[in-house]
Amino acid sequence: MTAHLPAHILRLAFRTGVLGCLLVLHHLTPATAQNSLISPPGDQTTVTLACNHFPPAKIADDTARPGYDVEILRSAFATRNLTLITPFYPWKRAYFLAEAGLADGLCSCSYLKERETDFLFSDPLGHEEIALFTTRSEILDTITTLEDARNMTIGVVSGYSTEVTARNANLDVITAHDEETLLNLMLSRRLDAVLSFKPPVEYAMHELQKRRPETVDIKSKVISTSPYYSCITRHTQNADELLEQLNIGLKIIQENGTYDKILGKYGISSGAKPDVPTFNR
């Protein structure tokens, strides 16, 4: 569990050779509990999980509605008398901080076998739908498995598990840093389709539509659903204990109704997901 930044984090930064990057992050990021690696004032035990903007599950710069994953994790840790800090970064930076042990983990991530080297996976936080998005509806008629898209150029967010999945399927892949960039590439006909998680793409579509009302209608097709997890780095102190406390907290808030209440706040049901096959991930 993280202490105040200048103590163990700086020592680890020297060992991992990333002190320069850490200091840049530290000075450029607002010093608030929502957006910083710095612990809030007072004598309390804190946990720091790095988040990426992934609405509506994780929403940067909105303290009233930080996203249902953030609220679920805060509530789960609170049952164990632990205070959660959730700094927001681009995905690759958040992953780097957690992988290097500069945070206690990631708010959430998909399971990939290669991630087991650096991370412990909590009990499932929920399920996520992965979909293909395109402006050409005839494309979706030809897709039943991901391998059916091998003659297409597919956009993915760099570093997401969908990039690994697409490359393992031998797809022609173009990467970008976020969903909105991918949508713009598709609208400019540099991509045939976008492969990504459904909620953040739909959010990006909504934001894009506000600025470009003439935007061509975008169709989607869900081709996978799978659980996702909170990911505790193996490089933090007492990682196994921290994972156990989180799982206990998740069970408590599921049993007392807090979990469903949080999802309901965001208009989401915790009911069963549709029977859609998962990727071999």
PDB file of C-alpha atoms in Angstrom:
ATOM      1  CA  MET A   1       0.000   0.000   0.000  1.00  0.00           C
ATOM      2  CA  THR A   2       1.304   3.404  -0.908  1.00  0.00           C
ATOM      3  CA  ALA A   3       2.713   5.817   1.645  1.00  0.00           C
ATOM      4  CA  HIS A   4       3.518   9.470   0.944  1.00  0.00           C
ATOM      5  CA  LEU A   5       5.246   9.931  -2.397  1.00  0.00           C
ATOM      6  CA  PRO A   6       8.741  11.105  -1.404  1.00  0.00           C
ATOM      7  CA  ALA A   7       9.470   7.998   0.713  1.00  0.00           C
ATOM      8  CA  HIS A   8       9.227   4.521  -0.844  1.00  0.00           C
ATOM      9  CA  ILE A   9       8.206   5.651  -4.329  1.00  0.00           C
ATOM     10  CA  LEU A  10      11.389   7.678  -4.841  1.00  0.00           C
ATOM     11  CA  ARG A  11      13.532   4.799  -3.609  1.00  0.00           C
ATOM     12  CA  LEU A  12      11.800   2.471  -6.050  1.00  0.00           C
ATOM     13  CA  ALA A  13      12.187   5.042  -8.805  1.00  0.00           C
ATOM     14  CA  PHE A  14      15.950   5.025  -8.343  1.00  0.00           C
ATOM     15  CA  ARG A  15      16.020   1.229  -8.503  1.00  0.00           C
ATOM     16  CA  THR A  16      13.865   1.050 -11.622  1.00  0.00           C
ATOM     17  CA  GLY A  17      15.625   3.917 -13.385  1.00  0.00           C
ATOM     18  CA  VAL A  18      12.457   5.959 -13.923  1.00  0.00           C
ATOM     19  CA  LEU A  19      13.016   8.811 -11.495  1.00  0.00           C
ATOM     20  CA  GLY A  20      13.086  11.448 -14.230  1.00  0.00           C
ATOM     21  CA  CYS A  21       9.739  10.317 -15.629  1.00  0.00           C
ATOM     22  CA  LEU A  22       8.225  10.179 -12.139  1.00  0.00           C
ATOM     23  CA  LEU A  23       9.353  13.708 -11.262  1.00  0.00           C
ATOM     24  CA  VAL A  24       7.839  15.056 -14.479  1.00  0.00           C
ATOM     25  CA  LEU A  25       4.558  13.332 -13.687  1.00  0.00           C
ATOM     26  CA  HIS A  26       4.658  14.579 -10.119  1.00  0.00           C
ATOM     27  CA  HIS A  27       5.181  18.230 -11.055  1.00  0.00           C
ATOM     28  CA  LEU A  28       2.761  18.332 -13.987  1.00  0.00           C
ATOM     29  CA  THR A  29      -0.142  16.633 -12.243  1.00  0.00           C
ATOM     30  CA  PRO A  30      -2.504  18.635  -9.963  1.00  0.00           C
ATOM     31  CA  ALA A  31      -1.912  17.790  -6.308  1.00  0.00           C
ATOM     32  CA  THR A  32      -5.369  16.465  -5.487  1.00  0.00           C
ATOM     33  CA  ALA A  33      -6.500  13.073  -4.249  1.00  0.00           C
ATOM     34  CA  GLN A  34      -8.416  12.584  -7.479  1.00  0.00           C
ATOM     35  CA  ASN A  35      -5.556  13.318  -9.853  1.00  0.00           C
ATOM     36  CA  SER A  36      -2.301  12.763  -7.987  1.00  0.00           C
ATOM     37  CA  LEU A  37      -0.049  10.099  -6.526  1.00  0.00           C
ATOM     38  CA  ILE A  38       0.191  12.208  -3.349  1.00  0.00           C
ATOM     39  CA  SER A  39      -1.716  10.900  -0.325  1.00  0.00           C
ATOM     40  CA  PRO A  40      -4.370  13.189   1.211  1.00  0.00           C
ATOM     41  CA  PRO A  41      -3.473  14.906   4.509  1.00  0.00           C
ATOM     42  CA  GLY A  42      -4.038  13.098   7.753  1.00  0.00           C
ATOM     43  CA  ASP A  43      -3.054   9.809   9.335  1.00  0.00           C
ATOM     44  CA  GLN A  44      -4.735   7.202   7.167  1.00  0.00           C
ATOM     45  CA  THR A  45      -3.822   4.076   5.270  1.00  0.00           C
ATOM     46  CA  THR A  46      -4.112   4.644   1.543  1.00  0.00           C
ATOM     47  CA  VAL A  47      -4.158   2.573  -1.627  1.00  0.00           C
ATOM     48  CA  THR A  48      -3.283   4.136  -4.981  1.00  0.00           C
ATOM     49  CA  LEU A  49      -4.699   2.646  -8.160  1.00  0.00           C
ATOM     50  CA  ALA A  50      -3.875   4.346 -11.453  1.00  0.00           C
ATOM     51  CA  CYS A  51      -6.917   4.909 -13.669  1.00  0.00           C
ATOM     52  CA  ASN A  52      -7.396   5.784 -17.323  1.00  0.00           C
ATOM     53  CA  HIS A  53     -10.338   7.768 -18.708  1.00  0.00           C
ATOM     54  CA  PHE A  54     -12.806   5.022 -19.664  1.00  0.00           C
ATOM     55  CA  PRO A  55     -16.340   6.418 -19.333  1.00  0.00           C
ATOM     56  CA  PRO A  56     -18.687   5.637 -17.783  1.00  0.00           C
ATOM     57  CA  ALA A  57     -16.616   3.186 -15.730  1.00  0.00           C
ATOM     58  CA  LYS A  58     -13.815   5.684 -14.997  1.00  0.00           C
ATOM     59  CA  ILE A  59     -14.348   9.401 -15.616  1.00  0.00           C
ATOM     60  CA  ALA A  60     -11.488  11.873 -15.191  1.00  0.00           C
ATOM     61  CA  ASP A  61     -12.042  15.327 -13.677  1.00  0.00           C
ATOM     62  CA  ASP A  62     -15.531  14.663 -12.308  1.00  0.00           C
ATOM     63  CA  THR A  63     -15.467  14.310  -8.541  1.00  0.00           C
ATOM     64  CA  ALA A  64     -19.252  13.905  -8.308  1.00  0.00           C
ATOM     65  CA  ARG A  65     -19.380  11.147 -10.935  1.00  0.00           C
ATOM     66  CA  PRO A  66     -15.922   9.556 -11.142  1.00  0.00           C
ATOM     67  CA  GLY A  67     -17.292   6.401 -12.759  1.00  0.00           C
ATOM     68  CA  TYR A  68     -18.832   3.233 -11.417  1.00  0.00           C
ATOM     69  CA  ASP A  69     -15.549   1.298 -11.238  1.00  0.00           C
ATOM     70  CA  VAL A  70     -13.987   4.065  -9.145  1.00  0.00           C
ATOM     71  CA  GLU A  71     -16.988   4.212  -6.802  1.00  0.00           C
ATOM     72  CA  ILE A  72     -17.108   0.413  -6.476  1.00  0.00           C
ATOM     73  CA  LEU A  73     -13.418   0.244  -5.621  1.00  0.00           C
ATOM     74  CA  ARG A  74     -13.650   3.119  -3.137  1.00  0.00           C
ATOM     75  CA  SER A  75     -16.594   1.468  -1.391  1.00  0.00           C
ATOM     76  CA  ALA A  76     -14.878  -1.930  -1.301  1.00  0.00           C
ATOM     77  CA  PHE A  77     -11.686  -0.538   0.218  1.00  0.00           C
ATOM     78  CA  ALA A  78     -13.677   1.630   2.650  1.00  0.00           C
ATOM     79  CA  THR A  79     -15.156  -1.516   4.218  1.00  0.00           C
ATOM     80  CA  ARG A  80     -11.561  -2.460   5.100  1.00  0.00           C
ATOM     81  CA  ASN A  81     -10.741   1.034   6.476  1.00  0.00           C
ATOM     82  CA  LEU A  82      -8.560   1.819   3.468  1.00  0.00           C
ATOM     83  CA  THR A  83      -8.709   5.108   1.565  1.00  0.00           C
ATOM     84  CA  LEU A  84      -8.438   4.803  -2.210  1.00  0.00           C
ATOM     85  CA  ILE A  85      -6.580   7.391  -4.318  1.00  0.00           C
ATOM     86  CA  THR A  86      -7.366   7.305  -8.050  1.00  0.00           C
ATOM     87  CA  PRO A  87      -5.027   9.411 -10.201  1.00  0.00           C
ATOM     88  CA  PHE A  88      -5.980   9.508 -13.890  1.00  0.00           C
ATOM     89  CA  TYR A  89      -3.450   9.086 -16.709  1.00  0.00           C
ATOM     90  CA  PRO A  90      -3.431   7.918 -20.323  1.00  0.00           C
ATOM     91  CA  TRP A  91      -3.606   4.126 -20.372  1.00  0.00           C
ATOM     92  CA  LYS A  92       0.045   3.411 -21.197  1.00  0.00           C
ATOM     93  CA  ARG A  93       1.290   5.777 -18.480  1.00  0.00           C
ATOM     94  CA  ALA A  94      -1.089   4.293 -15.908  1.00  0.00           C
ATOM     95  CA  TYR A  95       0.077   0.816 -16.871  1.00  0.00           C
ATOM     96  CA  PHE A  96       3.736   1.841 -16.618  1.00  0.00           C
ATOM     97  CA  LEU A  97       3.275   3.348 -13.141  1.00  0.00           C
ATOM     98  CA  ALA A  98       1.557   0.217 -11.852  1.00  0.00           C
ATOM     99  CA  GLU A  99       3.920  -2.189 -13.596  1.00  0.00           C
ATOM    100  CA  ALA A 100       6.918  -0.383 -12.091  1.00  0.00           C
ATOM    101  CA  GLY A 101       5.411  -0.389  -8.609  1.00  0.00           C
ATOM    102  CA  LEU A 102       4.937   3.390  -8.522  1.00  0.00           C
ATOM    103  CA  ALA A 103       1.261   2.788  -7.782  1.00  0.00           C
ATOM    104  CA  ASP A 104      -0.382  -0.164  -6.044  1.00  0.00           C
ATOM    105  CA  GLY A 105      -2.065  -1.244  -9.246  1.00  0.00           C
ATOM    106  CA  LEU A 106      -4.576  -0.364 -11.933  1.00  0.00           C
ATOM    107  CA  CYS A 107      -8.205   0.516 -11.316  1.00  0.00           C
ATOM    108  CA  SER A 108      -9.112  -2.135 -13.855  1.00  0.00           C
ATOM    109  CA  CYS A 109      -7.713  -4.214 -16.677  1.00  0.00           C
ATOM    110  CA  SER A 110      -8.561  -7.232 -18.782  1.00  0.00           C
ATOM    111  CA  TYR A 111      -6.867 -10.539 -18.149  1.00  0.00           C
ATOM    112  CA  LEU A 112      -3.936 -11.421 -20.369  1.00  0.00           C
ATOM    113  CA  LYS A 113      -1.629 -14.301 -19.467  1.00  0.00           C
ATOM    114  CA  GLU A 114       1.461 -12.158 -19.995  1.00  0.00           C
ATOM    115  CA  ARG A 115       0.179  -9.698 -17.379  1.00  0.00           C
ATOM    116  CA  GLU A 116       0.408 -12.371 -14.673  1.00  0.00           C
ATOM    117  CA  THR A 117       4.147 -11.666 -14.393  1.00  0.00           C
ATOM    118  CA  ASP A 118       3.476  -8.226 -12.915  1.00  0.00           C
ATOM    119  CA  PHE A 119      -0.126  -8.276 -11.670  1.00  0.00           C
ATOM    120  CA  LEU A 120      -2.541 -10.088  -9.385  1.00  0.00           C
ATOM    121  CA  PHE A 121      -6.168 -10.065 -10.548  1.00  0.00           C
ATOM    122  CA  SER A 122      -9.045  -9.368  -8.187  1.00  0.00           C
ATOM    123  CA  ASP A 123     -12.430 -11.015  -8.283  1.00  0.00           C
ATOM    124  CA  PRO A 124     -14.353  -9.660 -11.303  1.00  0.00           C
ATOM    125  CA  LEU A 125     -15.495  -6.035 -11.093  1.00  0.00           C
ATOM    126  CA  GLY A 126     -17.971  -6.629 -13.918  1.00  0.00           C
ATOM    127  CA  HIS A 127     -18.172  -7.614 -17.565  1.00  0.00           C
ATOM    128  CA  GLU A 128     -17.134  -5.673 -20.653  1.00  0.00           C
ATOM    129  CA  GLU A 129     -18.410  -5.869 -24.207  1.00  0.00           C
ATOM    130  CA  ILE A 130     -15.989  -5.636 -27.116  1.00  0.00           C
ATOM    131  CA  ALA A 131     -17.422  -4.518 -30.437  1.00  0.00           C
ATOM    132  CA  LEU A 132     -16.527  -3.645 -34.001  1.00  0.00           C
ATOM    133  CA  PHE A 133     -17.570  -0.144 -35.058  1.00  0.00           C
ATOM    134  CA  THR A 134     -17.844   0.893 -38.692  1.00  0.00           C
ATOM    135  CA  THR A 135     -19.566   3.328 -41.034  1.00  0.00           C
ATOM    136  CA  ARG A 136     -20.182   0.483 -43.486  1.00  0.00           C
ATOM    137  CA  SER A 137     -22.980  -1.742 -42.252  1.00  0.00           C
ATOM    138  CA  GLU A 138     -22.205  -4.400 -44.889  1.00  0.00           C
ATOM    139  CA  ILE A 139     -18.942  -5.101 -43.048  1.00  0.00           C
ATOM    140  CA  LEU A 140     -20.799  -6.217 -39.946  1.00  0.00           C
ATOM    141  CA  ASP A 141     -22.876  -8.686 -41.984  1.00  0.00           C
ATOM    142  CA  THR A 142     -19.699 -10.580 -42.889  1.00  0.00           C
ATOM    143  CA  ILE A 143     -18.249 -10.786 -39.354  1.00  0.00           C
ATOM    144  CA  THR A 144     -18.994 -13.719 -37.075  1.00  0.00           C
ATOM    145  CA  THR A 145     -15.505 -14.181 -35.605  1.00  0.00           C
ATOM    146  CA  LEU A 146     -12.587 -11.784 -35.410  1.00  0.00           C
ATOM    147  CA  GLU A 147     -10.696 -13.778 -38.022  1.00  0.00           C
ATOM    148  CA  ASP A 148     -13.343 -12.708 -40.566  1.00  0.00           C
ATOM    149  CA  ALA A 149     -11.811  -9.209 -40.460  1.00  0.00           C
ATOM    150  CA  ARG A 150      -8.401 -10.246 -41.802  1.00  0.00           C
ATOM    151  CA  ASN A 151      -8.928  -8.446 -45.117  1.00  0.00           C
ATOM    152  CA  MET A 152      -9.737  -5.173 -43.331  1.00  0.00           C
ATOM    153  CA  THR A 153      -7.735  -2.421 -41.639  1.00  0.00           C
ATOM    154  CA  ILE A 154      -8.738  -2.346 -37.976  1.00  0.00           C
ATOM    155  CA  GLY A 155      -8.057   0.434 -35.457  1.00  0.00           C
ATOM    156  CA  VAL A 156      -7.298  -0.310 -31.808  1.00  0.00           C
ATOM    157  CA  VAL A 157      -6.208   1.739 -28.795  1.00  0.00           C
ATOM    158  CA  SER A 158      -2.501   1.205 -28.199  1.00  0.00           C
ATOM    159  CA  GLY A 159      -1.797  -0.989 -25.190  1.00  0.00           C
ATOM    160  CA  TYR A 160      -5.348  -2.274 -24.688  1.00  0.00           C
ATOM    161  CA  SER A 161      -5.891  -6.025 -24.607  1.00  0.00           C
ATOM    162  CA  THR A 162      -7.799  -5.571 -27.867  1.00  0.00           C
ATOM    163  CA  GLU A 163      -4.488  -4.727 -29.570  1.00  0.00           C
ATOM    164  CA  VAL A 164      -3.029  -8.065 -28.447  1.00  0.00           C
ATOM    165  CA  THR A 165      -6.202  -9.844 -29.537  1.00  0.00           C
ATOM    166  CA  ALA A 166      -6.194  -8.205 -32.958  1.00  0.00           C
ATOM    167  CA  ARG A 167      -2.516  -8.939 -33.563  1.00  0.00           C
ATOM    168  CA  ASN A 168      -2.924 -12.555 -32.446  1.00  0.00           C
ATOM    169  CA  ALA A 169      -5.701 -12.853 -35.042  1.00  0.00           C
ATOM    170  CA  ASN A 170      -3.239 -11.536 -37.677  1.00  0.00           C
ATOM    171  CA  LEU A 171      -5.341  -8.490 -38.457  1.00  0.00           C
ATOM    172  CA  ASP A 172      -4.038  -5.423 -40.279  1.00  0.00           C
ATOM    173  CA  VAL A 173      -3.832  -3.087 -37.262  1.00  0.00           C
ATOM    174  CA  ILE A 174      -3.458   0.671 -36.860  1.00  0.00           C
ATOM    175  CA  THR A 175      -3.081   1.993 -33.293  1.00  0.00           C
ATOM    176  CA  ALA A 176      -4.018   5.300 -31.702  1.00  0.00           C
ATOM    177  CA  HIS A 177      -3.898   6.739 -28.180  1.00  0.00           C
ATOM    178  CA  ASP A 178      -7.673   7.043 -27.698  1.00  0.00           C
ATOM    179  CA  GLU A 179     -11.085   6.150 -29.080  1.00  0.00           C
ATOM    180  CA  GLU A 180     -11.871   9.546 -30.570  1.00  0.00           C
ATOM    181  CA  THR A 181      -8.726   9.474 -32.696  1.00  0.00           C
ATOM    182  CA  LEU A 182      -9.732   6.063 -34.001  1.00  0.00           C
ATOM    183  CA  LEU A 183     -13.204   7.325 -34.904  1.00  0.00           C
ATOM    184  CA  ASN A 184     -11.716  10.249 -36.806  1.00  0.00           C
ATOM    185  CA  LEU A 185      -9.397   7.899 -38.694  1.00  0.00           C
ATOM    186  CA  MET A 186     -12.365   5.737 -39.603  1.00  0.00           C
ATOM    187  CA  LEU A 187     -14.446   8.719 -40.727  1.00  0.00           C
ATOM    188  CA  SER A 188     -11.548   9.810 -42.947  1.00  0.00           C
ATOM    189  CA  ARG A 189     -11.570   6.277 -44.447  1.00  0.00           C
ATOM    190  CA  ARG A 190      -8.138   5.329 -43.164  1.00  0.00           C
ATOM    191  CA  LEU A 191      -9.743   2.472 -41.231  1.00  0.00           C
ATOM    192  CA  ASP A 192     -12.420  -0.029 -42.164  1.00  0.00           C
ATOM    193  CA  ALA A 193     -13.478  -0.532 -38.556  1.00  0.00           C
ATOM    194  CA  VAL A 194     -12.564   0.067 -34.915  1.00  0.00           C
ATOM    195  CA  LEU A 195     -12.200  -2.781 -32.427  1.00  0.00           C
ATOM    196  CA  SER A 196     -12.619  -1.640 -28.827  1.00  0.00           C
ATOM    197  CA  PHE A 197     -14.651  -1.734 -25.654  1.00  0.00           C
ATOM    198  CA  LYS A 198     -18.170  -0.543 -26.284  1.00  0.00           C
ATOM    199  CA  PRO A 199     -18.831   2.072 -23.524  1.00  0.00           C
ATOM    200  CA  PRO A 200     -15.848   4.412 -24.133  1.00  0.00           C
ATOM    201  CA  VAL A 201     -16.340   4.308 -27.920  1.00  0.00           C
ATOM    202  CA  GLU A 202     -20.005   5.196 -27.530  1.00  0.00           C
ATOM    203  CA  TYR A 203     -18.997   8.048 -25.218  1.00  0.00           C
ATOM    204  CA  ALA A 204     -16.467   9.283 -27.798  1.00  0.00           C
ATOM    205  CA  MET A 205     -19.128   9.025 -30.510  1.00  0.00           C
ATOM    206  CA  HIS A 206     -21.451  11.188 -28.438  1.00  0.00           C
ATOM    207  CA  GLU A 207     -18.752  13.818 -27.878  1.00  0.00           C
ATOM    208  CA  LEU A 208     -17.801  13.778 -31.552  1.00  0.00           C
ATOM    209  CA  GLN A 209     -21.411  14.161 -32.626  1.00  0.00           C
ATOM    210  CA  LYS A 210     -21.728  17.350 -30.548  1.00  0.00           C
ATOM    211  CA  ARG A 211     -18.882  18.928 -32.509  1.00  0.00           C
ATOM    212  CA  ARG A 212     -19.623  17.321 -35.864  1.00  0.00           C
ATOM    213  CA  PRO A 213     -23.381  16.912 -36.243  1.00  0.00           C
ATOM    214  CA  GLU A 214     -22.837  15.893 -39.857  1.00  0.00           C
ATOM    215  CA  THR A 215     -20.889  12.806 -38.741  1.00  0.00           C
ATOM    216  CA  VAL A 216     -21.896   9.678 -40.626  1.00  0.00           C
ATOM    217  CA  ASP A 217     -23.897   7.198 -38.601  1.00  0.00           C
ATOM    218  CA  ILE A 218     -21.659   4.556 -37.031  1.00  0.00           C
ATOM    219  CA  LYS A 219     -22.862   0.984 -36.609  1.00  0.00           C
ATOM    220  CA  SER A 220     -21.546  -1.569 -34.133  1.00  0.00           C
ATOM    221  CA  LYS A 221     -21.621  -5.289 -33.473  1.00  0.00           C
ATOM    222  CA  VAL A 222     -20.710  -6.915 -30.160  1.00  0.00           C
ATOM    223  CA  ILE A 223     -18.425  -9.847 -30.801  1.00  0.00           C
ATOM    224  CA  SER A 224     -17.144 -10.635 -27.328  1.00  0.00           C
ATOM    225  CA  THR A 225     -17.961 -10.256 -23.662  1.00  0.00           C
ATOM    226  CA  SER A 226     -15.631 -11.079 -20.803  1.00  0.00           C
ATOM    227  CA  PRO A 227     -14.992 -10.244 -17.140  1.00  0.00           C
ATOM    228  CA  TYR A 228     -12.558  -7.542 -16.102  1.00  0.00           C
ATOM    229  CA  TYR A 229     -10.698  -7.016 -12.873  1.00  0.00           C
ATOM    230  CA  SER A 230      -8.834  -4.646 -10.624  1.00  0.00           C
ATOM    231  CA  CYS A 231      -5.127  -5.364 -10.990  1.00  0.00           C
ATOM    232  CA  ILE A 232      -2.723  -5.200  -8.044  1.00  0.00           C
ATOM    233  CA  THR A 233       0.948  -4.936  -8.944  1.00  0.00           C
ATOM    234  CA  ARG A 234       3.195  -7.646  -7.554  1.00  0.00           C
ATOM    235  CA  HIS A 235       5.779  -4.906  -6.928  1.00  0.00           C
ATOM    236  CA  THR A 236       3.922  -3.197  -4.091  1.00  0.00           C
ATOM    237  CA  GLN A 237       4.304  -4.105  -0.436  1.00  0.00           C
ATOM    238  CA  ASN A 238       1.946  -6.823   0.844  1.00  0.00           C
ATOM    239  CA  ALA A 239       0.367  -7.311  -2.604  1.00  0.00           C
ATOM    240  CA  ASP A 240      -1.314 -10.596  -1.627  1.00  0.00           C
ATOM    241  CA  GLU A 241      -2.812  -9.049   1.503  1.00  0.00           C
ATOM    242  CA  LEU A 242      -4.033  -6.021  -0.441  1.00  0.00           C
ATOM    243  CA  LEU A 243      -5.706  -8.275  -3.005  1.00  0.00           C
ATOM    244  CA  GLU A 244      -7.380 -10.272  -0.231  1.00  0.00           C
ATOM    245  CA  GLN A 245      -8.722  -7.107   1.416  1.00  0.00           C
ATOM    246  CA  LEU A 246     -10.102  -5.866  -1.902  1.00  0.00           C
ATOM    247  CA  ASN A 247     -11.851  -9.156  -2.609  1.00  0.00           C
ATOM    248  CA  ILE A 248     -13.378  -9.188   0.878  1.00  0.00           C
ATOM    249  CA  GLY A 249     -14.601  -5.635   0.329  1.00  0.00           C
ATOM    250  CA  LEU A 250     -16.085  -6.481  -3.080  1.00  0.00           C
ATOM    251  CA  LYS A 251     -18.011  -9.371  -1.551  1.00  0.00           C
ATOM    252  CA  ILE A 252     -19.334  -7.147   1.246  1.00  0.00           C
ATOM    253  CA  ILE A 253     -20.661  -4.422  -1.071  1.00  0.00           C
ATOM    254  CA  GLN A 254     -22.228  -6.998  -3.365  1.00  0.00           C
ATOM    255  CA  GLU A 255     -24.039  -8.592  -0.432  1.00  0.00           C
ATOM    256  CA  ASN A 256     -25.210  -5.337   1.168  1.00  0.00           C
ATOM    257  CA  GLY A 257     -26.530  -3.811  -2.065  1.00  0.00           C
ATOM    258  CA  THR A 258     -23.935  -1.050  -2.464  1.00  0.00           C
ATOM    259  CA  TYR A 259     -22.598  -2.567  -5.695  1.00  0.00           C
ATOM    260  CA  ASP A 260     -26.027  -2.549  -7.396  1.00  0.00           C
ATOM    261  CA  LYS A 261     -26.772   0.940  -6.078  1.00  0.00           C
ATOM    262  CA  ILE A 262     -23.595   2.325  -7.640  1.00  0.00           C
ATOM    263  CA  LEU A 263     -24.325   0.708 -10.998  1.00  0.00           C
ATOM    264  CA  GLY A 264     -27.880   2.044 -10.853  1.00  0.00           C
ATOM    265  CA  LYS A 265     -26.529   5.570 -10.400  1.00  0.00           C
ATOM    266  CA  TYR A 266     -24.980   5.217 -13.865  1.00  0.00           C
ATOM    267  CA  GLY A 267     -28.018   3.535 -15.404  1.00  0.00           C
ATOM    268  CA  ILE A 268     -26.423   0.095 -15.507  1.00  0.00           C
ATOM    269  CA  SER A 269     -27.802  -3.240 -14.353  1.00  0.00           C
ATOM    270  CA  SER A 270     -25.674  -5.950 -12.783  1.00  0.00           C
ATOM    271  CA  GLY A 271     -27.850  -8.625 -14.402  1.00  0.00           C
ATOM    272  CA  ALA A 272     -26.601 -11.366 -16.661  1.00  0.00           C
ATOM    273  CA  LYS A 273     -24.756 -10.380 -19.800  1.00  0.00           C
ATOM    274  CA  PRO A 274     -25.786 -11.687 -23.238  1.00  0.00           C
ATOM    275  CA  ASP A 275     -24.444 -15.066 -24.299  1.00  0.00           C
ATOM    276  CA  VAL A 276     -21.645 -13.859 -26.566  1.00  0.00           C
ATOM    277  CA  PRO A 277     -18.509 -15.965 -27.097  1.00  0.00           C
ATOM    278  CA  THR A 278     -15.264 -14.621 -25.645  1.00  0.00           C
ATOM    279  CA  PHE A 279     -11.993 -14.250 -27.504  1.00  0.00           C
ATOM    280  CA  ASN A 280      -9.295 -16.781 -26.807  1.00  0.00           C
ATOM    281  CA  ARG A 281      -7.275 -14.277 -24.778  1.00  0.00           C
TER     282      ARG A 281
END
